[in-house]
Amino acid sequence: MLKKRIIVCLDVKDGRTTKGVKFRNNADVGDPVEMAAEYYRQGADELVFYDIMASHQRRGPMLDLISRTAAKVFIPFCVGGGIKTLDDIRAAIAAGAEKISLNSQAVGNPDLIAKGAAVFGRQCMVLGMDAARDPACPSGYRVYIHGGRTATPLDAVQWAIQAVRLGAGEIVLNSIDGDGTRSGYEIPLIRRIAEQVSVPVVASGGGGKPEHLAEALTAGSADAALIASMVHSGDYTVGGIKEALAKTGIPVRPYSGI
């Protein structure tokens, strides 16, 4: 059985890690490179960095942060924010990123997914999706862009299917309703998308305790769970979360310490 992955997310604003609730009231929580190194030591399987202001400020990817992180951690990491062209993707990979997350840019220019997959391989192309409950959409969930600030006409499930057809090799599915609340993942949406696509789905938004991850990885059929607040706060460590999941029979990569 494939091991379930535990992925730590670091939202980056002005070179610092930040965390808010439902994309609001963000607070500075530390240096992203040092935090990445600490989560690597704790046993994270992967890391994700999102430059949450890049699209809004029309900037390119944070290449300096990528290269400094690559010098300190030896696990895969994904970066998103400010990636608008194949040259941006190439530069981020050259700086040390293994995966590229497209969110707002994927909605505005879906061909970038296909072109990126053709040049770099679909394993490098991740669809980042921010979705919120909306009964007007067929699935009950609408896609948002620009850090959750702008609603789109896209239905979350239909967009996931389209993105995979274009070449996305993974979907990081973030619930705006659950983001930062630590009240649990959006299980119905995770399950609906996991049932409709053939690529890994990463649950994001709402993780607050190991039981939430267990629910996303079993009832939600997610291949991985993304966490932020629960480890940024110091309430949990990645190794501790893995131990708790293993005790429930969920297959995770064992934590041996670094």
Short mmCIF file of C-alpha atoms in Angstrom, two decimals:
data_model
loop_
_atom_site.label_atom_id
_atom_site.label_comp_id
_atom_site.label_asym_id
_atom_site.label_seq_id
_atom_site.Cartn_x
_atom_site.Cartn_y
_atom_site.Cartn_z
CA MET A 1 0.00 0.00 0.00
CA LEU A 2 1.29 3.46 -0.89
CA LYS A 3 2.38 5.55 2.06
CA LYS A 4 0.35 8.66 2.84
CA ARG A 5 2.37 11.87 2.78
CA ILE A 6 2.46 14.64 5.35
CA ILE A 7 3.22 17.97 3.70
CA VAL A 8 3.97 21.21 5.54
CA CYS A 9 2.83 24.44 3.91
CA LEU A 10 4.53 27.79 4.38
CA ASP A 11 2.67 30.85 3.11
CA VAL A 12 5.21 33.56 2.39
CA LYS A 13 4.59 37.31 2.42
CA ASP A 14 7.41 39.82 2.02
CA GLY A 15 9.99 37.09 2.68
CA ARG A 16 8.42 35.88 5.94
CA THR A 17 6.15 32.97 6.79
CA THR A 18 2.65 34.17 7.58
CA LYS A 19 -0.57 32.49 8.69
CA GLY A 20 -4.12 33.68 8.90
CA VAL A 21 -7.67 32.36 9.13
CA LYS A 22 -9.67 32.08 5.92
CA PHE A 23 -6.97 34.16 4.20
CA ARG A 24 -7.40 37.08 6.61
CA ASN A 25 -5.63 38.59 9.63
CA ASN A 26 -2.27 37.13 8.70
CA ALA A 27 0.45 37.16 11.36
CA ASP A 28 4.21 36.73 10.99
CA VAL A 29 5.29 33.32 12.28
CA GLY A 30 8.95 33.12 11.29
CA ASP A 31 11.68 32.77 8.70
CA PRO A 32 10.55 30.37 5.95
CA VAL A 33 13.96 28.84 5.27
CA GLU A 34 14.68 28.10 8.93
CA MET A 35 11.17 26.76 9.41
CA ALA A 36 11.58 24.53 6.35
CA ALA A 37 14.81 23.14 7.81
CA GLU A 38 13.06 22.42 11.11
CA TYR A 39 10.16 20.61 9.45
CA TYR A 40 12.65 18.60 7.42
CA ARG A 41 14.28 17.55 10.70
CA GLN A 42 10.86 16.65 12.10
CA GLY A 43 10.21 14.22 9.23
CA ALA A 44 8.02 16.09 6.75
CA ASP A 45 7.65 14.18 3.50
CA GLU A 46 7.39 17.33 1.39
CA LEU A 47 7.12 21.10 1.72
CA VAL A 48 5.02 23.64 -0.13
CA PHE A 49 5.79 27.36 -0.38
CA TYR A 50 3.16 29.82 -1.54
CA ASP A 51 4.11 33.43 -2.22
CA ILE A 52 0.66 34.74 -1.36
CA MET A 53 1.23 38.25 -2.72
CA ALA A 54 3.08 37.49 -5.96
CA SER A 55 0.05 37.39 -8.27
CA HIS A 56 -1.53 40.41 -6.61
CA GLN A 57 1.71 42.39 -6.88
CA ARG A 58 2.51 41.02 -10.37
CA ARG A 59 5.89 39.62 -9.32
CA GLY A 60 7.86 36.59 -10.44
CA PRO A 61 8.74 33.51 -8.33
CA MET A 62 10.83 33.87 -5.16
CA LEU A 63 14.04 32.39 -6.57
CA ASP A 64 16.32 33.42 -3.70
CA LEU A 65 14.11 31.68 -1.14
CA ILE A 66 13.91 28.58 -3.35
CA SER A 67 17.68 28.31 -3.67
CA ARG A 68 18.30 28.93 0.04
CA THR A 69 15.74 26.27 0.95
CA ALA A 70 17.20 23.75 -1.50
CA ALA A 71 20.56 24.11 0.27
CA LYS A 72 19.03 23.10 3.62
CA VAL A 73 16.37 20.47 2.94
CA PHE A 74 16.60 17.20 1.06
CA ILE A 75 12.97 16.36 0.46
CA PRO A 76 10.77 17.42 -2.46
CA PHE A 77 9.28 20.87 -2.29
CA CYS A 78 6.74 22.70 -4.38
CA VAL A 79 6.52 26.45 -4.99
CA GLY A 80 3.68 28.66 -6.13
CA GLY A 81 3.07 32.32 -6.71
CA GLY A 82 4.25 34.59 -9.49
CA ILE A 83 4.78 31.79 -12.01
CA LYS A 84 3.37 33.03 -15.31
CA THR A 85 5.53 31.52 -18.07
CA LEU A 86 7.61 28.49 -19.00
CA ASP A 87 10.69 30.57 -18.23
CA ASP A 88 9.37 31.14 -14.69
CA ILE A 89 8.86 27.40 -14.28
CA ARG A 90 12.33 26.70 -15.64
CA ALA A 91 13.90 29.25 -13.28
CA ALA A 92 12.11 27.85 -10.22
CA ILE A 93 13.17 24.29 -11.03
CA ALA A 94 16.74 25.43 -11.71
CA ALA A 95 16.74 27.14 -8.31
CA GLY A 96 15.85 23.83 -6.62
CA ALA A 97 12.08 23.29 -6.67
CA GLU A 98 10.80 19.85 -7.68
CA LYS A 99 7.19 20.89 -8.32
CA ILE A 100 5.40 24.02 -9.49
CA SER A 101 1.97 24.99 -8.21
CA LEU A 102 -0.30 26.99 -10.49
CA ASN A 103 -3.43 28.55 -9.04
CA SER A 104 -4.53 31.97 -10.32
CA GLN A 105 -2.31 31.63 -13.37
CA ALA A 106 -3.82 28.24 -14.21
CA VAL A 107 -7.30 29.75 -14.26
CA GLY A 108 -6.19 32.72 -16.34
CA ASN A 109 -4.00 30.69 -18.70
CA PRO A 110 -4.91 26.98 -18.62
CA ASP A 111 -2.50 26.28 -21.50
CA LEU A 112 0.38 26.91 -19.09
CA ILE A 113 -0.49 23.61 -17.37
CA ALA A 114 -0.31 21.75 -20.68
CA LYS A 115 2.87 23.47 -21.83
CA GLY A 116 4.55 22.92 -18.47
CA ALA A 117 3.62 19.24 -18.46
CA ALA A 118 4.91 18.81 -22.02
CA VAL A 119 8.27 20.42 -21.26
CA PHE A 120 8.95 19.40 -17.66
CA GLY A 121 6.68 16.38 -17.11
CA ARG A 122 3.28 16.29 -15.48
CA GLN A 123 4.88 15.16 -12.20
CA CYS A 124 6.19 18.73 -11.90
CA MET A 125 2.83 20.42 -12.47
CA VAL A 126 0.54 20.85 -9.48
CA LEU A 127 -2.87 22.48 -9.59
CA GLY A 128 -3.36 24.62 -6.50
CA MET A 129 -7.07 25.16 -5.96
CA ASP A 130 -8.77 27.43 -3.43
CA ALA A 131 -12.44 26.52 -3.15
CA ALA A 132 -15.34 27.65 -0.98
CA ARG A 133 -18.86 26.37 -0.46
CA ASP A 134 -21.37 27.77 -2.94
CA PRO A 135 -24.72 26.08 -3.56
CA ALA A 136 -24.96 27.80 -6.95
CA CYS A 137 -22.22 25.52 -8.31
CA PRO A 138 -23.00 21.96 -9.47
CA SER A 139 -20.64 20.40 -6.92
CA GLY A 140 -21.51 22.91 -4.21
CA TYR A 141 -18.04 24.50 -4.35
CA ARG A 142 -16.67 27.46 -6.31
CA VAL A 143 -13.05 28.15 -7.29
CA TYR A 144 -11.45 31.39 -6.08
CA ILE A 145 -8.20 33.04 -7.18
CA HIS A 146 -5.89 35.86 -6.05
CA GLY A 147 -5.49 34.43 -2.56
CA GLY A 148 -9.20 33.83 -2.12
CA ARG A 149 -10.10 37.41 -3.03
CA THR A 150 -11.72 36.81 -6.44
CA ALA A 151 -14.57 34.42 -7.26
CA THR A 152 -14.46 32.64 -10.63
CA PRO A 153 -17.23 30.99 -12.69
CA LEU A 154 -15.51 27.63 -12.20
CA ASP A 155 -17.00 24.69 -10.36
CA ALA A 156 -14.33 23.02 -8.19
CA VAL A 157 -14.87 19.43 -9.36
CA GLN A 158 -15.18 20.36 -13.01
CA TRP A 159 -12.02 22.49 -12.84
CA ALA A 160 -10.10 19.63 -11.21
CA ILE A 161 -11.11 17.28 -14.03
CA GLN A 162 -10.18 19.82 -16.69
CA ALA A 163 -6.80 20.57 -15.11
CA VAL A 164 -5.86 16.88 -15.00
CA ARG A 165 -6.83 16.51 -18.65
CA LEU A 166 -4.52 19.43 -19.42
CA GLY A 167 -1.61 17.79 -17.61
CA ALA A 168 -1.73 18.52 -13.89
CA GLY A 169 -0.03 15.64 -12.06
CA GLU A 170 -1.36 16.49 -8.60
CA ILE A 171 -4.04 18.65 -6.99
CA VAL A 172 -3.60 20.54 -3.74
CA LEU A 173 -7.16 21.24 -2.70
CA ASN A 174 -7.48 24.05 -0.18
CA SER A 175 -10.75 24.78 1.57
CA ILE A 176 -11.20 28.52 2.09
CA ASP A 177 -13.92 27.76 4.63
CA GLY A 178 -11.53 25.62 6.67
CA ASP A 179 -8.28 27.53 6.10
CA GLY A 180 -6.56 28.25 9.40
CA THR A 181 -9.59 27.25 11.48
CA ARG A 182 -8.11 23.92 12.62
CA SER A 183 -11.65 22.53 12.61
CA GLY A 184 -11.17 19.74 10.05
CA TYR A 185 -10.79 19.32 6.31
CA GLU A 186 -13.61 19.67 3.77
CA ILE A 187 -14.18 15.92 3.45
CA PRO A 188 -17.09 15.92 0.95
CA LEU A 189 -15.14 18.00 -1.58
CA ILE A 190 -11.93 16.02 -1.14
CA ARG A 191 -13.78 12.77 -1.72
CA ARG A 192 -15.68 14.06 -4.77
CA ILE A 193 -12.51 15.22 -6.49
CA ALA A 194 -10.50 12.12 -5.50
CA GLU A 195 -13.19 9.96 -7.06
CA GLN A 196 -13.11 11.91 -10.33
CA VAL A 197 -9.38 12.26 -11.05
CA SER A 198 -6.54 9.80 -11.55
CA VAL A 199 -3.81 11.89 -9.89
CA PRO A 200 -2.95 12.37 -6.21
CA VAL A 201 -5.16 14.75 -4.24
CA VAL A 202 -3.72 16.64 -1.28
CA ALA A 203 -6.16 17.77 1.42
CA SER A 204 -5.52 21.32 2.62
CA GLY A 205 -7.29 23.79 4.87
CA GLY A 206 -8.56 22.93 8.33
CA GLY A 207 -6.08 20.46 9.82
CA GLY A 208 -5.99 20.93 13.59
CA LYS A 209 -5.29 17.53 15.12
CA PRO A 210 -4.15 14.09 13.93
CA GLU A 211 -7.74 12.85 13.80
CA HIS A 212 -8.48 15.42 11.11
CA LEU A 213 -5.66 14.10 8.96
CA ALA A 214 -6.80 10.54 9.52
CA GLU A 215 -10.29 11.45 8.32
CA ALA A 216 -8.98 13.18 5.18
CA LEU A 217 -6.68 10.26 4.34
CA THR A 218 -9.38 7.61 4.83
CA ALA A 219 -12.93 8.94 4.46
CA GLY A 220 -11.73 11.68 2.13
CA SER A 221 -9.54 9.33 0.06
CA ALA A 222 -6.75 11.93 -0.02
CA ASP A 223 -3.25 10.78 -0.92
CA ALA A 224 -1.63 13.35 1.36
CA ALA A 225 -2.54 15.94 3.97
CA LEU A 226 -1.14 19.44 4.07
CA ILE A 227 -0.66 21.09 7.46
CA ALA A 228 0.36 24.55 8.62
CA SER A 229 -1.21 26.09 11.73
CA MET A 230 -1.04 22.96 13.84
CA VAL A 231 2.75 22.78 13.50
CA HIS A 232 3.46 26.51 13.19
CA SER A 233 1.81 26.92 16.60
CA GLY A 234 4.11 24.34 18.18
CA ASP A 235 1.14 22.28 19.36
CA TYR A 236 2.27 19.33 17.24
CA THR A 237 5.39 18.08 15.49
CA VAL A 238 5.40 16.27 12.17
CA GLY A 239 6.96 13.23 13.83
CA GLY A 240 4.27 13.19 16.50
CA ILE A 241 1.51 13.41 13.91
CA LYS A 242 3.01 10.51 11.97
CA GLU A 243 3.20 8.39 15.10
CA ALA A 244 -0.45 9.10 15.86
CA LEU A 245 -1.51 8.18 12.31
CA ALA A 246 0.56 4.99 12.34
CA LYS A 247 -1.19 3.88 15.52
CA THR A 248 -4.53 4.01 13.66
CA GLY A 249 -3.18 1.83 10.87
CA ILE A 250 -2.64 4.57 8.30
CA PRO A 251 0.54 3.83 6.32
CA VAL A 252 3.02 6.69 6.67
CA ARG A 253 6.75 6.91 6.17
CA PRO A 254 8.29 6.21 9.57
CA TYR A 255 9.91 9.09 11.42
CA SER A 256 13.41 8.22 12.56
CA GLY A 257 14.73 11.68 13.36
CA ILE A 258 17.43 13.64 11.55
#
